[in-house]
XYZ file of C-alpha atoms in Angstrom:
302
model
C 0.000 0.000 0.000
C 1.345 3.424 -0.946
C 2.362 5.714 1.852
C 0.471 8.965 2.263
C 2.066 11.929 0.554
C 1.582 13.849 3.798
C 4.185 11.582 5.431
C 6.770 12.210 2.729
C 9.425 14.956 2.741
C 8.676 18.089 0.744
C 9.334 17.407 -2.918
C 9.970 20.885 -4.347
C 13.727 20.299 -4.319
C 13.502 16.784 -5.759
C 14.808 17.539 -9.231
C 12.538 16.277 -12.010
C 9.918 14.724 -9.711
C 7.838 17.917 -9.334
C 8.185 18.460 -13.099
C 6.575 15.097 -13.732
C 3.850 15.808 -11.180
C 2.964 19.079 -12.897
C 3.208 17.503 -16.340
C 0.702 14.818 -15.375
C -1.555 17.402 -13.747
C -1.594 19.421 -16.983
C -2.799 16.446 -19.025
C -6.460 15.726 -19.610
C -7.378 13.053 -17.115
C -4.122 13.644 -15.157
C -2.519 10.416 -16.379
C -0.172 8.946 -18.974
C 1.192 5.635 -20.201
C 4.779 4.709 -19.461
C 5.599 5.188 -23.168
C 4.289 8.759 -23.048
C 6.221 9.453 -19.861
C 9.412 8.082 -21.421
C 9.087 10.556 -24.284
C 8.997 13.436 -21.806
C 11.414 12.013 -19.221
C 13.668 9.623 -21.148
C 16.268 9.093 -18.430
C 14.204 8.106 -15.408
C 10.538 7.810 -16.392
C 9.676 4.631 -14.476
C 11.619 5.646 -11.372
C 9.812 8.992 -11.200
C 6.461 7.274 -11.650
C 7.234 4.862 -8.830
C 8.314 7.726 -6.569
C 4.993 9.498 -7.152
C 3.190 6.290 -6.277
C 5.315 5.777 -3.150
C 4.467 9.277 -1.985
C 0.779 8.511 -2.287
C 0.291 11.044 -5.080
C -0.641 8.659 -7.879
C -1.933 5.197 -8.715
C -0.222 2.966 -11.213
C -1.599 0.405 -13.636
C 0.610 -2.606 -14.251
C 0.686 -5.161 -17.048
C 2.487 -8.467 -17.344
C 5.648 -6.730 -18.573
C 5.687 -4.104 -15.843
C 4.389 -0.583 -15.302
C 1.835 0.388 -17.938
C 0.407 3.751 -16.849
C 0.118 6.144 -13.913
C -2.625 8.523 -12.889
C -2.596 11.347 -10.310
C -5.059 10.979 -7.464
C -6.696 13.776 -5.483
C -3.707 14.155 -3.162
C -1.446 14.471 -6.189
C -3.594 17.215 -7.683
C -3.489 19.136 -4.416
C 0.290 18.745 -4.291
C 0.555 20.013 -7.884
C -1.333 23.143 -6.838
C 1.084 23.611 -3.914
C 4.083 23.284 -6.223
C 2.665 25.959 -8.556
C 2.320 28.336 -5.626
C 5.855 27.561 -4.429
C 7.222 28.543 -7.829
C 6.236 32.141 -6.960
C 8.048 32.127 -3.582
C 11.211 34.116 -4.346
C 12.842 33.513 -0.967
C 12.263 29.759 -1.174
C 13.670 29.685 -4.708
C 16.807 31.530 -3.603
C 17.322 29.260 -0.598
C 17.028 26.243 -2.875
C 19.428 27.715 -5.431
C 22.010 28.374 -2.714
C 21.690 24.913 -1.161
C 21.529 23.012 -4.449
C 24.472 24.844 -6.026
C 26.559 24.482 -2.875
C 25.917 20.721 -2.706
C 26.613 20.351 -6.425
C 29.862 22.314 -6.121
C 31.028 20.200 -3.178
C 30.179 16.951 -4.993
C 31.624 18.081 -8.328
C 34.670 20.122 -7.300
C 35.137 19.558 -3.582
C 38.898 19.605 -4.113
C 38.614 23.383 -4.609
C 39.308 23.242 -8.344
C 37.596 26.076 -10.255
C 34.506 25.133 -12.237
C 32.108 26.984 -14.515
C 28.972 27.611 -12.382
C 26.732 27.606 -15.474
C 27.203 23.823 -15.667
C 24.934 23.565 -12.629
C 21.953 24.745 -14.684
C 22.054 21.527 -16.731
C 21.512 19.317 -13.658
C 18.228 18.074 -12.131
C 19.061 20.052 -8.988
C 18.595 23.276 -10.973
C 14.820 22.910 -10.676
C 12.611 24.150 -7.876
C 8.974 23.072 -7.621
C 9.128 21.919 -11.220
C 10.475 25.168 -12.698
C 13.996 25.959 -13.822
C 16.322 28.095 -11.741
C 17.218 31.012 -14.009
C 20.670 32.385 -14.677
C 19.687 35.517 -12.758
C 18.649 33.455 -9.735
C 21.893 31.499 -9.886
C 23.870 34.744 -10.004
C 22.043 36.007 -6.906
C 22.704 32.725 -5.103
C 26.402 32.960 -5.974
C 26.507 36.487 -4.578
C 25.168 35.296 -1.225
C 27.482 32.287 -1.102
C 30.441 34.517 -1.893
C 29.425 37.106 0.678
C 29.571 34.441 3.361
C 32.880 33.127 1.996
C 31.547 29.709 0.998
C 32.837 30.168 -2.562
C 35.495 32.187 -4.357
C 35.081 33.863 -7.731
C 37.995 33.138 -10.076
C 38.691 35.754 -12.732
C 38.891 33.455 -15.754
C 37.135 33.435 -19.106
C 34.499 32.195 -18.696
C 34.331 33.060 -14.983
C 34.719 30.112 -12.627
C 33.899 29.331 -9.006
C 35.808 27.375 -6.365
C 34.546 26.158 -3.024
C 36.410 27.527 -0.004
C 37.512 25.653 3.124
C 34.634 27.423 4.890
C 32.301 26.128 2.174
C 33.586 22.595 2.630
C 32.961 22.822 6.373
C 29.428 24.001 5.657
C 28.807 21.051 3.321
C 30.100 18.558 5.871
C 27.622 19.723 8.523
C 24.798 18.338 6.392
C 22.475 21.269 7.060
C 21.329 24.080 4.821
C 23.456 27.069 3.885
C 21.097 29.328 5.824
C 21.411 27.154 8.944
C 25.186 27.415 8.691
C 25.067 31.191 8.228
C 22.644 31.677 11.123
C 24.380 29.429 13.637
C 25.310 31.244 16.867
C 28.742 32.796 16.914
C 30.896 33.375 19.950
C 31.243 36.879 21.286
C 34.891 37.067 20.319
C 35.942 40.239 18.553
C 38.214 39.412 15.624
C 40.914 41.725 14.386
C 40.286 42.761 10.806
C 42.895 44.676 8.927
C 44.311 45.780 5.596
C 48.059 45.386 6.060
C 48.834 46.692 2.571
C 47.107 47.726 -0.612
C 47.941 44.794 -2.864
C 45.506 41.911 -2.995
C 45.235 41.559 0.755
C 42.951 39.074 2.427
C 40.950 40.377 5.365
C 41.075 37.993 8.317
C 37.767 36.632 9.593
C 35.691 39.623 8.550
C 32.587 37.451 8.351
C 32.698 37.118 12.161
C 33.363 40.794 12.821
C 31.659 42.103 15.951
C 31.859 45.550 17.437
C 30.135 47.475 20.159
C 28.943 50.978 19.334
C 26.330 53.310 20.746
C 25.068 55.035 17.608
C 22.882 52.211 16.305
C 25.131 51.643 13.275
C 26.005 48.055 12.392
C 29.342 48.219 10.538
C 29.536 44.487 9.789
C 28.572 44.666 6.116
C 30.950 47.572 5.543
C 33.840 45.611 7.060
C 32.908 42.649 4.857
C 32.796 44.915 1.804
C 36.230 46.362 2.523
C 37.609 42.879 3.084
C 36.090 41.556 -0.125
C 37.628 44.391 -2.145
C 40.963 43.580 -0.535
C 40.591 39.970 -1.670
C 39.594 40.571 -5.277
C 41.164 43.924 -6.215
C 43.967 42.347 -8.228
C 41.540 40.104 -10.151
C 39.257 42.859 -11.464
C 41.316 43.710 -14.536
C 41.486 47.397 -13.623
C 44.319 49.724 -14.582
C 46.949 49.959 -11.861
C 46.060 53.568 -11.066
C 42.371 52.719 -10.683
C 43.111 49.615 -8.647
C 45.323 51.515 -6.205
C 42.591 54.123 -5.767
C 40.000 51.383 -5.206
C 42.191 49.831 -2.519
C 42.757 53.224 -0.892
C 39.004 53.771 -0.554
C 38.572 50.232 0.777
C 41.234 51.009 3.396
C 39.377 54.176 4.421
C 36.091 52.300 4.614
C 37.705 49.626 6.751
C 39.235 52.195 9.088
C 35.920 53.992 9.520
C 33.884 50.807 9.955
C 36.398 49.548 12.538
C 36.237 52.750 14.578
C 34.550 52.663 17.986
C 31.647 54.761 16.707
C 31.526 54.707 12.895
C 30.021 57.801 11.287
C 27.136 56.862 8.962
C 27.944 59.687 6.539
C 31.515 58.496 6.018
C 30.410 54.859 5.704
C 27.951 55.942 3.024
C 30.595 58.054 1.276
C 33.241 55.327 1.064
C 30.830 52.516 0.195
C 29.297 54.645 -2.560
C 32.751 55.466 -3.913
C 33.624 51.768 -4.035
C 30.390 50.958 -5.813
C 30.923 53.729 -8.372
C 34.528 52.699 -9.026
C 33.466 49.097 -9.580
C 30.729 50.220 -11.951
C 33.190 52.355 -13.898
C 36.277 50.195 -13.977
C 35.356 46.509 -13.988
C 32.827 44.148 -15.535
C 33.701 40.780 -13.994
C 31.512 38.592 -11.808
C 33.705 39.524 -8.856
C 33.025 43.211 -9.510
C 29.293 42.558 -9.713
C 29.492 40.784 -6.370
C 31.255 43.819 -4.884
C 28.574 46.144 -6.246
C 25.854 44.014 -4.689
C 27.674 43.944 -1.349
C 27.991 47.738 -1.434
C 24.306 48.139 -2.175
C 23.388 45.782 0.639
C 25.617 47.630 3.094
C 24.163 50.991 2.050
C 20.602 49.812 2.696
C 21.474 49.413 6.396
C 21.913 53.196 6.637
C 18.432 53.971 5.372
C 16.086 55.246 7.990
């Protein structure tokens, strides 16, 4: 006897399974023969059909030579409606894109070798609730993963991505990316610094904590300055422009690290960094920096 679909895990992240559910739901009578399913899902038609049956979403008809046809039941039609609604949930789509890409990157290039992130879009994991994850959604997911130092952007042509040691640790926990990001941190204050202006790496800026009395959270500004320090030499900018970019990042870092950062100066330096990136670079790493600047600036809005 098939198990109730209510007892099964949510299926929106189950690759092609929701696609098949919605495909059957769109057909007159909500059913199809195994031959028809194989035309639409040539690689795993029978397995998908059996999974729908196991979840209590469909009934199958068998012949002497095996599975003959499958038909959605009432529970399956209700689940199809839920999947359609989930397709419109932007936050859920982004969470899935982050988790699915991160798992794919760990499985595919866990040795930290660079890989073209676009390859992910050709995998079953690049579907959410039966709809494709778009290139724009993937780019947004990469920006968040990079911001939290789970991946590194490599300035190649085409651009590539490599998982970081922090990203590997996240994968090994077995939880979601968001769970890893939101896990409690200790109250330790980490030293963050720009020791020079040439491709520096900011130490532990993702854990930056600071007490101040003006209601200004400088964390995102410290992260922005640190990110610019990491990628400045990979942006393809002229030396003069790169040095100026690093100088502004140093000023932003100094201000954000002060006991009581001044919002006006944070806004000034972050805006300058954003403008310089817009003017002088067009790489994925630059786009990530622009997005980080914009996110930091939103924290100053009243």
